[in-house]
Short mmCIF file of C-alpha atoms in Angstrom, two decimals:
data_model
loop_
_atom_site.label_atom_id
_atom_site.label_comp_id
_atom_site.label_asym_id
_atom_site.label_seq_id
_atom_site.Cartn_x
_atom_site.Cartn_y
_atom_site.Cartn_z
CA MET A 1 190.70 100.23 138.04
CA ARG A 2 194.01 100.26 136.83
CA GLY A 3 196.16 102.87 139.36
CA ASN A 4 198.86 101.26 141.85
CA ARG A 5 197.64 100.64 145.62
CA THR A 6 199.48 100.72 148.47
CA ALA A 7 198.97 96.49 149.54
CA GLU A 8 197.74 96.19 152.81
CA PRO A 9 197.94 93.46 155.35
CA ARG A 10 195.29 91.04 155.22
CA SER A 11 193.75 88.49 157.53
CA PRO A 12 194.17 84.50 157.17
CA ARG A 13 190.27 84.18 156.65
CA ALA A 14 190.99 87.02 153.44
CA ARG A 15 193.44 84.95 152.58
CA ALA A 16 191.69 81.78 152.57
CA ARG A 17 188.98 83.83 150.48
CA SER A 18 190.86 84.58 147.60
CA ALA A 19 192.40 81.55 147.44
CA ALA A 20 189.52 79.91 147.59
CA ILE A 21 188.44 82.13 144.39
CA GLY A 22 191.30 82.04 142.60
CA ALA A 23 190.83 77.64 142.90
CA PHE A 24 186.84 77.88 141.70
CA VAL A 25 188.66 79.46 138.41
CA VAL A 26 190.62 76.49 137.58
CA LEU A 27 188.44 73.85 139.36
CA ALA A 28 186.90 72.57 136.45
CA ALA A 29 190.50 72.47 134.28
CA MET A 30 192.35 70.33 137.11
CA MET A 31 195.52 69.69 134.29
CA PRO A 32 198.08 68.92 136.29
CA ALA A 33 201.29 71.23 135.73
CA ALA A 34 203.18 70.13 132.64
CA ALA A 35 207.77 70.35 134.00
CA SER A 36 209.65 71.14 131.16
CA ALA A 37 212.45 68.55 130.79
CA THR A 38 215.58 69.93 130.60
CA GLY A 39 217.66 69.14 127.55
CA ALA A 40 214.12 68.24 125.57
CA GLN A 41 214.80 67.32 122.27
CA GLU A 42 211.49 68.77 119.53
CA VAL A 43 210.84 66.86 116.61
CA ASP A 44 208.81 68.14 113.70
CA ALA A 45 209.43 65.18 110.84
CA GLU A 46 207.76 65.56 107.72
CA LEU A 47 206.65 62.57 106.03
CA SER A 48 205.46 61.27 102.90
CA TYR A 49 202.89 58.37 102.40
CA ASP A 50 200.63 56.93 100.08
CA CYS A 51 196.61 56.32 101.34
CA THR A 52 194.46 53.63 100.21
CA LEU A 53 191.19 55.96 99.17
CA PRO A 54 187.97 54.91 97.49
CA SER A 55 189.02 56.31 94.36
CA GLY A 56 192.39 54.61 94.85
CA ARG A 57 196.02 55.42 95.92
CA GLN A 58 196.73 58.98 96.86
CA PRO A 59 199.90 60.49 97.46
CA VAL A 60 199.03 62.15 101.81
CA GLY A 61 201.84 64.84 103.69
CA VAL A 62 202.33 64.18 106.63
CA GLN A 63 203.79 65.56 109.82
CA VAL A 64 204.78 63.80 112.85
CA SER A 65 205.78 66.11 116.38
CA ALA A 66 206.53 65.55 119.61
CA THR A 67 209.27 65.98 122.65
CA PHE A 68 211.59 62.97 123.48
CA PRO A 69 214.66 63.12 126.25
CA GLU A 70 217.21 64.07 124.80
CA ARG A 71 219.44 61.24 126.50
CA ALA A 72 217.62 58.64 128.99
CA GLY A 73 219.63 56.51 131.79
CA ALA A 74 219.95 52.72 131.35
CA GLY A 75 216.43 50.90 132.83
CA GLU A 76 214.55 54.28 131.91
CA ALA A 77 211.61 54.63 130.47
CA ILE A 78 211.13 57.10 127.37
CA SER A 79 207.69 59.01 127.28
CA PRO A 80 207.30 60.97 123.66
CA THR A 81 205.07 63.58 125.62
CA ASP A 82 203.09 66.39 123.24
CA VAL A 83 202.77 64.23 120.20
CA THR A 84 200.40 65.13 117.62
CA THR A 85 200.24 63.15 113.97
CA THR A 86 198.81 66.19 111.81
CA VAL A 87 197.12 64.74 108.23
CA GLU A 88 196.78 66.59 105.10
CA PHE A 89 194.23 64.82 102.64
CA PRO A 90 194.89 66.38 99.02
CA ALA A 91 191.50 68.14 97.53
CA GLU A 92 190.96 64.62 95.61
CA ALA A 93 191.06 62.85 98.14
CA VAL A 94 188.87 65.90 99.61
CA ALA A 95 185.89 65.05 96.58
CA ASP A 96 186.08 61.20 97.91
CA LEU A 97 184.82 62.02 100.82
CA THR A 98 182.14 64.51 99.38
CA ALA A 99 180.80 61.45 97.19
CA LEU A 100 180.27 60.11 99.91
CA GLY A 101 177.80 62.88 101.24
CA ALA A 102 180.11 64.14 103.74
CA SER A 103 179.87 67.53 104.93
CA THR A 104 182.40 66.98 108.04
CA ALA A 105 185.23 64.25 109.02
CA ARG A 106 186.69 63.06 112.18
CA ALA A 107 190.19 61.40 112.53
CA ALA A 108 191.18 58.81 115.11
CA THR A 109 194.96 58.03 113.79
CA ARG A 110 196.63 54.98 114.77
CA LEU A 111 200.69 55.13 113.61
CA THR A 112 202.56 52.12 113.63
CA VAL A 113 206.46 52.93 115.37
CA GLY A 114 209.70 51.20 115.57
CA VAL A 115 212.28 50.92 118.11
CA ALA A 116 215.41 49.43 117.93
CA GLN A 117 217.75 49.30 119.89
CA ASN A 118 221.26 46.98 119.23
CA ALA A 119 219.68 45.34 115.93
CA ALA A 120 216.81 44.88 118.43
CA THR A 121 213.59 46.12 117.69
CA ALA A 122 210.02 46.33 118.59
CA GLU A 123 206.79 48.40 117.83
CA ALA A 124 204.36 50.82 118.98
CA THR A 125 200.66 52.31 118.47
CA TRP A 126 200.30 55.81 118.47
CA ARG A 127 196.68 56.64 118.92
CA GLY A 128 195.33 60.29 118.50
CA THR A 129 192.23 61.41 117.98
CA ALA A 130 191.30 64.85 116.36
CA GLU A 131 188.21 67.43 116.26
CA PRO A 132 185.40 67.18 114.15
CA ALA A 133 186.34 69.56 110.70
CA ALA A 134 184.60 70.38 107.90
CA LEU A 135 185.63 69.40 104.88
CA PRO A 136 186.79 72.28 102.62
CA GLY A 137 185.29 73.61 99.56
CA SER A 138 188.44 73.79 97.71
CA GLY A 139 191.86 72.70 98.28
CA PRO A 140 193.40 70.23 100.80
CA LEU A 141 192.44 69.08 104.40
CA THR A 142 194.13 69.11 107.51
CA LEU A 143 193.52 66.84 110.55
CA THR A 144 195.59 66.80 113.26
CA ALA A 145 195.30 64.21 116.26
CA THR A 146 196.81 63.98 119.48
CA GLY A 147 196.42 61.58 122.12
CA ASP A 148 198.40 59.69 124.81
CA VAL A 149 201.59 57.32 124.05
CA PRO A 150 202.70 54.51 125.28
CA SER A 151 206.01 54.16 127.66
CA VAL A 152 209.07 52.30 125.86
CA THR A 153 211.75 51.26 128.11
CA GLY A 154 215.27 50.24 126.55
CA ARG A 155 217.79 47.13 128.00
CA GLY A 156 221.12 48.24 128.65
CA ASP A 157 223.32 50.83 126.71
CA GLY A 158 222.79 51.78 123.04
CA ASP A 159 220.71 54.43 120.84
CA LEU A 160 217.22 53.64 121.34
CA SER A 161 216.02 54.59 117.90
CA PHE A 162 211.99 55.64 117.34
CA SER A 163 210.95 55.04 113.17
CA ALA A 164 207.22 56.50 111.59
CA GLY A 165 205.72 53.10 109.97
CA ASP A 166 202.22 52.23 108.71
CA LEU A 167 199.50 54.50 109.35
CA ALA A 168 195.53 54.27 109.62
CA VAL A 169 193.15 56.80 110.05
CA ASP A 170 189.53 55.83 111.05
CA LEU A 171 186.86 59.01 110.00
CA GLU A 172 184.25 59.27 111.23
CA LEU A 173 181.81 61.37 108.34
CA GLY A 174 179.22 63.00 109.08
CA THR A 175 176.25 65.66 107.57
CA ALA A 176 175.93 69.33 108.11
CA ASP A 177 172.77 68.10 110.47
CA GLY A 178 175.00 65.57 112.41
CA THR A 179 173.73 62.75 110.93
CA ALA A 180 176.35 59.32 109.72
CA ALA A 181 177.34 60.03 106.16
CA GLY A 182 177.64 57.31 103.47
CA PRO A 183 179.44 54.27 105.07
CA GLY A 184 179.22 56.34 108.58
CA SER A 185 182.66 55.32 109.12
CA LEU A 186 185.84 54.76 106.65
CA THR A 187 189.50 53.50 107.98
CA VAL A 188 192.30 54.68 105.43
CA ASP A 189 195.68 52.69 105.41
CA CYS A 190 198.75 54.57 104.86
CA THR A 191 202.29 52.89 103.74
CA PRO A 192 205.54 55.52 104.12
CA ALA A 193 206.54 56.43 100.87
CA ALA A 194 209.33 55.37 98.78
CA ASP A 195 210.85 59.06 98.82
CA THR A 196 210.16 59.13 103.10
CA SER A 197 213.51 60.14 104.46
CA ASP A 198 215.82 58.39 106.93
CA GLY A 199 213.50 55.73 106.81
CA GLY A 200 210.81 57.38 108.39
CA LEU A 201 213.43 58.25 111.72
CA LEU A 202 211.57 60.47 114.03
CA ALA A 203 214.34 60.23 117.35
CA THR A 204 217.36 58.90 118.53
CA VAL A 205 217.66 58.82 122.35
CA PRO A 206 220.94 57.96 123.56
CA VAL A 207 220.34 55.57 126.74
CA GLY A 208 223.03 54.12 129.54
CA THR A 209 226.92 55.43 128.99
CA GLY A 210 226.53 55.41 124.89
CA THR A 211 228.49 52.64 124.69
CA PRO A 212 226.92 50.08 122.42
CA ASP A 213 225.94 46.72 123.34
CA PRO A 214 227.65 43.78 121.36
CA GLY A 215 224.80 42.13 120.54
CA GLY A 216 225.07 44.49 117.14
CA PRO A 217 225.26 48.11 116.06
CA PRO A 218 222.34 50.82 116.68
CA SER A 219 219.79 50.17 113.66
CA SER A 220 216.70 52.09 112.77
CA PRO A 221 213.83 49.73 111.91
CA GLY A 222 212.15 49.77 108.22
CA PRO A 223 209.28 52.55 107.70
CA SER A 224 206.52 50.14 107.92
CA SER A 225 207.31 46.87 109.76
CA GLY A 226 209.93 48.20 112.20
CA THR A 227 212.11 45.34 111.30
CA PRO A 228 215.96 45.98 110.10
CA ASP A 229 217.14 44.20 107.88
CA PRO A 230 220.11 41.87 108.72
CA SER A 231 223.77 44.03 108.52
CA PRO A 232 225.63 41.95 105.39
CA GLY A 233 227.19 39.14 106.42
CA THR A 234 225.51 38.84 109.64
CA PRO A 235 222.99 35.64 110.63
CA GLU A 236 219.66 37.16 111.35
CA GLU A 237 219.24 37.36 115.18
CA PRO A 238 217.41 34.00 116.87
CA GLU A 239 214.07 34.74 118.12
CA GLY A 240 214.31 33.95 121.56
CA ARG A 241 217.58 36.22 121.88
CA GLN A 242 215.71 38.94 119.48
CA GLY A 243 212.22 38.94 122.41
CA GLU A 244 214.88 39.39 125.60
CA ARG A 245 217.66 42.43 123.70
CA ALA A 246 213.81 43.47 122.12
CA PRO A 247 213.10 47.54 123.42
CA ARG A 248 209.94 46.80 126.12
CA VAL A 249 206.33 48.85 125.02
CA ALA A 250 204.25 49.53 128.06
CA GLU A 251 201.07 47.73 128.08
CA ASP A 252 198.75 51.01 128.07
CA THR A 253 196.94 51.07 124.98
CA PRO A 254 193.09 51.24 125.73
CA GLY A 255 191.44 48.27 127.23
CA ALA A 256 194.89 47.11 129.19
CA VAL A 257 194.59 45.09 132.48
CA ALA A 258 195.38 47.61 134.89
CA ASP A 259 195.71 46.51 139.27
CA ARG A 260 192.20 46.06 140.66
CA ASP A 261 192.83 50.09 142.52
CA ALA A 262 188.89 50.30 141.18
CA PRO A 263 186.12 51.60 142.66
CA GLN A 264 183.73 48.53 143.43
CA CYS A 265 180.99 47.74 139.87
CA ALA A 266 179.48 44.10 141.25
CA TYR A 267 175.49 43.30 141.30
CA ASP A 268 174.15 42.30 144.99
CA GLU A 269 171.42 41.08 146.98
CA GLU A 270 169.72 44.37 146.65
CA ASN A 271 170.96 45.31 143.04
CA PRO A 272 170.37 41.71 141.27
CA PHE A 273 171.56 40.76 138.08
CA THR A 274 170.06 39.40 134.85
CA SER A 275 170.76 37.50 132.15
CA ALA A 276 170.85 40.20 130.09
CA SER A 277 172.94 42.90 132.68
CA LEU A 278 176.50 43.89 131.68
CA ASN A 279 179.01 45.79 134.10
CA ALA A 280 182.03 47.71 133.23
CA TYR A 281 184.48 50.45 133.87
CA ILE A 282 184.22 54.04 132.08
CA THR A 283 187.29 56.26 132.10
CA GLY A 284 188.47 59.93 130.32
CA TYR A 285 189.04 63.26 130.23
CA THR A 286 186.47 66.09 129.11
CA ASN A 287 188.18 69.79 127.94
CA VAL A 288 186.93 72.89 129.38
CA ARG A 289 187.36 75.08 126.52
CA LYS A 290 187.12 78.46 128.64
CA LEU A 291 190.65 77.34 130.49
CA ASN A 292 192.05 75.77 127.90
CA GLY A 293 192.29 72.92 129.68
CA ALA A 294 191.85 68.97 130.60
CA SER A 295 189.75 67.55 133.08
CA LEU A 296 190.10 63.83 134.37
CA LEU A 297 186.52 61.92 134.47
CA PRO A 298 187.47 59.26 137.81
CA LEU A 299 187.41 55.45 136.69
CA SER A 300 183.79 54.88 137.55
CA CYS A 301 181.08 51.61 137.45
CA VAL A 302 179.04 51.38 134.80
CA LEU A 303 175.98 48.78 134.94
CA LEU A 304 173.38 48.02 131.80
CA GLU A 305 170.32 46.22 130.91
CA GLN A 306 170.28 45.18 127.28
CA GLY A 307 166.98 44.53 125.78
CA ALA A 308 165.55 43.22 122.79
CA LEU A 309 167.42 42.50 119.47
CA ASP A 310 165.55 44.04 116.60
CA VAL A 311 166.64 42.44 113.27
CA ILE A 312 165.97 45.78 110.72
CA PRO A 313 167.17 45.25 106.65
CA ASP A 314 167.75 49.17 105.48
CA GLU A 315 167.11 50.35 101.93
CA ASP A 316 169.91 48.82 100.74
CA GLY A 317 168.95 45.62 102.03
CA VAL A 318 171.60 44.91 104.57
CA LEU A 319 170.54 43.61 107.99
CA HIS A 320 171.08 45.74 111.05
CA VAL A 321 170.97 44.31 114.30
CA VAL A 322 170.31 46.58 117.00
CA ILE A 323 170.13 46.92 120.64
CA ASN A 324 168.47 49.19 123.07
CA ALA A 325 169.44 49.48 126.38
CA THR A 326 169.64 51.43 129.65
CA GLY A 327 172.24 52.05 132.41
CA ARG A 328 173.13 54.21 135.41
CA LEU A 329 175.97 55.19 137.01
CA TYR A 330 176.68 52.98 140.16
CA HIS A 331 178.72 54.46 143.35
CA GLN A 332 177.82 52.89 146.59
CA GLY A 333 174.42 52.82 145.48
CA ARG A 334 174.26 56.11 143.99
CA MET A 335 173.73 56.93 140.77
CA GLN A 336 177.35 58.94 140.60
CA THR A 337 180.86 58.83 139.84
CA PRO A 338 182.38 58.32 142.54
CA PRO A 339 184.00 61.85 144.68
CA PHE A 340 187.46 62.96 143.07
CA LYS A 341 189.95 65.29 143.84
CA ALA A 342 192.81 66.83 142.65
CA THR A 343 195.14 69.19 144.06
CA PHE A 344 196.96 72.20 142.51
CA LEU A 345 198.58 75.60 143.53
CA THR A 346 196.38 78.92 143.73
CA PHE A 347 198.77 82.28 142.95
CA GLY A 348 201.46 79.39 141.86
CA PHE A 349 202.36 78.96 146.10
CA THR A 350 198.98 78.36 147.98
CA PRO A 351 197.80 74.18 147.99
CA THR A 352 194.57 74.04 147.18
CA THR A 353 191.77 70.53 147.34
CA ALA A 354 189.23 70.60 144.86
CA THR A 355 186.85 67.64 145.95
CA MET A 356 183.53 66.64 143.30
CA VAL A 357 181.20 64.41 141.48
CA LEU A 358 179.58 63.76 138.45
CA GLU A 359 175.89 62.85 139.02
CA GLN A 360 173.45 60.98 136.45
CA THR A 361 170.09 62.65 137.04
CA GLY A 362 167.66 60.69 134.51
CA PRO A 363 168.05 57.65 132.58
CA MET A 364 171.05 56.46 129.97
CA THR A 365 170.10 54.85 127.14
CA VAL A 366 173.04 52.88 124.47
CA ARG A 367 171.45 52.34 121.05
CA PHE A 368 173.75 49.54 119.21
CA ASP A 369 173.40 49.39 115.71
CA THR A 370 175.56 46.25 114.05
CA ALA A 371 175.61 46.23 110.11
CA LEU A 372 175.93 42.77 109.28
CA LEU A 373 178.33 43.36 105.87
CA ASP A 374 181.65 41.41 105.03
CA LYS A 375 183.00 42.33 108.47
CA LEU A 376 180.90 43.90 111.61
CA VAL A 377 180.57 47.60 111.89
CA GLY A 378 179.12 49.10 114.75
CA GLU A 379 178.04 52.48 115.74
CA THR A 380 176.82 53.20 118.96
CA VAL A 381 174.63 56.48 120.93
CA ILE A 382 174.79 56.58 124.40
CA ARG A 383 172.89 59.62 125.36
CA VAL A 384 173.42 61.13 129.88
CA PRO A 385 171.76 63.33 131.29
CA LEU A 386 174.93 64.31 133.79
CA SER A 387 175.17 67.54 136.65
CA LEU A 388 178.11 68.64 138.00
CA ARG A 389 178.42 69.51 141.50
CA VAL A 390 181.43 70.46 143.81
CA THR A 391 181.18 68.96 147.75
CA GLY A 392 184.06 70.02 149.46
CA LEU A 393 187.60 72.33 149.13
CA GLU A 394 190.56 73.31 150.78
CA VAL A 395 192.84 75.65 150.68
CA ASN A 396 196.54 75.26 152.61
CA GLY A 397 194.77 72.28 154.53
CA THR A 398 191.95 74.35 155.66
CA PRO A 399 188.40 73.10 155.09
CA LEU A 400 186.39 75.41 153.35
CA ASP A 401 182.63 75.16 153.84
CA VAL A 402 181.42 75.56 149.59
CA GLY A 403 177.78 74.53 151.10
CA PRO A 404 175.71 71.29 150.65
CA ASP A 405 174.46 72.63 146.68
CA CYS A 406 177.05 74.15 144.76
CA ARG A 407 176.00 72.14 140.95
CA THR A 408 175.21 72.99 137.35
CA GLU A 409 171.53 74.60 137.07
CA LYS A 410 170.31 71.94 134.38
CA PRO A 411 172.48 69.00 132.91
CA LEU A 412 175.13 69.00 130.91
CA SER A 413 173.49 69.37 127.14
CA SER A 414 174.73 68.04 123.73
CA THR A 415 172.93 68.90 119.67
CA ASP A 416 171.27 65.54 119.70
CA PRO A 417 171.69 63.73 115.98
CA ASP A 418 167.59 63.11 116.90
CA PRO A 419 165.88 65.94 119.37
CA ALA A 420 162.16 65.36 118.08
CA ASN A 421 162.08 61.84 119.71
CA HIS A 422 165.37 62.83 122.83
CA PRO A 423 164.57 66.20 124.32
CA GLY A 424 165.62 67.39 127.17
CA ASP A 425 169.22 68.12 127.65
CA HIS A 426 171.40 65.23 128.33
CA LEU A 427 175.26 64.44 127.22
CA VAL A 428 175.36 62.63 124.39
CA LEU A 429 178.57 59.89 123.13
CA HIS A 430 179.17 58.42 120.12
CA GLY A 431 181.25 55.25 118.78
CA ARG A 432 181.81 53.16 115.55
CA GLY A 433 183.80 50.22 116.09
CA GLU A 434 184.91 47.02 113.51
CA HIS A 435 185.09 43.44 113.95
CA SER A 436 186.47 40.99 111.53
CA PRO A 437 186.82 37.69 113.71
CA PRO A 438 188.85 36.28 114.82
CA GLU A 439 190.41 39.38 115.27
CA ASP A 440 190.03 42.03 117.52
CA ALA A 441 187.36 44.83 117.24
CA THR A 442 188.63 48.47 116.50
CA GLY A 443 187.09 51.06 117.54
CA TYR A 444 183.65 51.23 120.28
CA MET A 445 181.82 47.68 119.91
CA LEU A 446 179.46 47.58 122.68
CA LEU A 447 180.76 44.45 124.78
CA ASP A 448 184.63 44.78 123.82
CA GLY A 449 184.28 48.59 124.74
CA GLY A 450 186.41 51.39 123.28
CA PRO A 451 186.48 54.90 122.97
CA LEU A 452 183.29 56.88 122.71
CA THR A 453 183.40 61.03 121.98
CA GLY A 454 181.09 63.49 122.14
CA GLU A 455 180.81 67.65 123.06
CA ALA A 456 179.23 69.50 125.89
CA THR A 457 177.95 72.86 126.55
CA ILE A 458 178.31 73.53 130.97
CA PRO A 459 175.56 74.96 132.42
CA ALA A 460 176.06 77.64 134.71
CA PHE A 461 176.37 76.77 138.06
CA THR A 462 174.21 77.61 141.20
CA GLY A 463 174.24 77.73 145.23
CA CYS A 464 177.67 77.96 145.46
CA GLY A 465 179.35 79.42 148.25
CA SER A 466 178.58 80.11 151.96
CA GLY A 467 177.97 82.52 154.52
CA GLY A 468 176.76 85.36 152.19
CA GLU A 469 179.51 84.64 149.69
CA LYS A 470 178.15 83.71 146.26
CA LEU A 471 180.87 82.53 143.81
CA ASP A 472 178.02 81.38 141.27
CA ARG A 473 178.66 83.66 138.81
CA LEU A 474 182.62 83.25 139.05
CA LEU A 475 182.67 79.43 138.32
CA THR A 476 179.46 80.69 135.24
CA ALA A 477 182.44 83.00 133.49
CA SER A 478 185.35 80.90 133.80
CA VAL A 479 183.55 77.65 133.05
CA SER A 480 180.58 77.47 131.43
CA GLY A 481 180.00 77.38 128.03
CA PRO A 482 179.47 75.30 124.65
CA GLY A 483 182.38 73.26 122.75
CA ASN A 484 183.58 71.34 125.53
CA TYR A 485 184.94 67.34 124.13
CA ILE A 486 184.83 64.62 125.54
CA LYS A 487 186.36 61.28 124.59
CA GLN A 488 185.73 58.82 127.21
CA VAL A 489 186.74 54.61 127.34
CA GLN A 490 184.52 51.96 127.89
CA GLY A 491 186.28 48.46 128.99
CA ARG A 492 185.42 45.33 128.07
CA THR A 493 181.85 44.66 129.42
CA CYS A 494 181.41 41.36 131.48
CA LEU A 495 178.04 39.30 131.91
CA PRO A 496 178.26 38.55 135.11
CA SER A 497 175.32 35.55 134.34
CA SER A 498 177.86 33.67 131.67
CA PRO A 499 180.97 34.70 133.23
CA VAL A 500 184.21 34.58 130.82
CA PHE A 501 187.27 34.37 133.73
CA GLU A 502 190.81 34.87 132.30
CA THR A 503 193.15 31.67 130.99
CA PRO A 504 195.79 31.05 129.17
CA LEU A 505 194.16 31.15 126.18
CA THR A 506 190.99 33.10 126.76
CA LYS A 507 190.69 36.76 127.15
CA GLY A 508 189.34 37.54 130.71
CA GLN A 509 186.26 39.82 131.39
CA CYS A 510 184.49 38.82 134.39
CA THR A 511 186.86 38.55 138.14
CA GLU A 512 186.06 35.51 139.94
CA ASP A 513 183.70 38.14 142.35
CA LEU A 514 181.91 39.48 138.99
CA GLN A 515 183.26 42.28 138.51
CA PRO A 516 184.85 43.65 134.82
CA TYR A 517 188.20 42.42 134.49
CA GLN A 518 189.32 45.10 132.41
CA ILE A 519 190.26 48.38 134.20
CA PRO A 520 190.30 51.43 130.76
CA VAL A 521 193.53 53.65 130.33
CA PRO A 522 192.53 57.46 129.46
CA GLN A 523 192.80 58.87 126.39
CA ARG A 524 193.46 62.76 125.40
#
């Protein structure tokens, strides 16, 4: 009805019921409200890059957008938000990808950003991921990557500048039927072109009172290394002094060691480990397409059991080492995530808290395929059936009984690249990585962890509501449907039978009580 109606007083229970219905509409999104920063500066920089593709160097246009504060106090962390990196590959570059047999591409970007204050410099890495895109039949290919970036804190007063440097674009190449194309993955390395304006300067944020530190005038880092040239006639600053004065970049990149505010993730007497056992933490985000929002996947424990190694040559004679593993989520003896809560305002004024879990309803399988090329190139497919269960709801501090069986009527589902051998509804996650020892691995490798991505359909809900009030249709209409992008991050695994502990010369893999040492940070 569209006509005006006279409002009538409603009972507290009626108001609570309406609030509960509103809570369910936004239940799966759980996206925190982003406060608009006063005095924010919007950056939209058009940059020119030269990129190395299979056919040679190609000019590529890059657009970097972000929101910076207008100014910051001394010692205040600066956290750029709404960061996007848009890469436009020309038609010649698209032809290179098509020649590899690709029809789709998914991009992950790594942009080196130099930060400088009073002649002292540091570097940050801005990482982003893009939705998969079909390669056009003609014309350019545009890929837009988004992601959270590390915060930067200046040392004292003085302008803090941010400048774009080298860019790497990791491409996952696929065919129309969902299988890997050509080499499966391709890293495109790019350097700022000579005609990049302002040395790639993105933004300058005044810090403190605006009085520069006597150590030197503000300067922007160079476009590639993030290190400015010494001023004419000024001796280069000693390395030790430079380090003391350099802006601090937060260690919140994927796989960074966080505090131990994490669920228990250890084998025990009732659940003993073997020589092939691994454990790791996982977390991440999933989009809820209908609500145009993102839901945090809680930090969870996963236990893995490695199978036998298979060494298989392909048709080109390249050796592949394949590990088939099985795994399970583990929380207090159950195959599920820890319960996680989200509090938000329904109708803008009623605080509502929802509690839910993800339950594993069948075996988790992992196939890790490593090709022995000039470097190790790993491709991973993980399959796991997961159902979403709602366990509780509070409206304005008052618990409401949503019933014991509010859940999706079947597991979340993805398009499987091998449906004949893997039937049924299950989530599919993909990961690709590279490793050139002794350098650290990039992307996803089974032992080192990293990002895994996929896309899921959320099924209809059933069993939701109590006291004769059915909420299944409302949940289904609000949340269920296809196209929900997932990005999960796994931390480095621990091998309890042969643990590696943290030392000044060794990165920790296990804690003293044989839990995973590294706690991953979710990425959008």
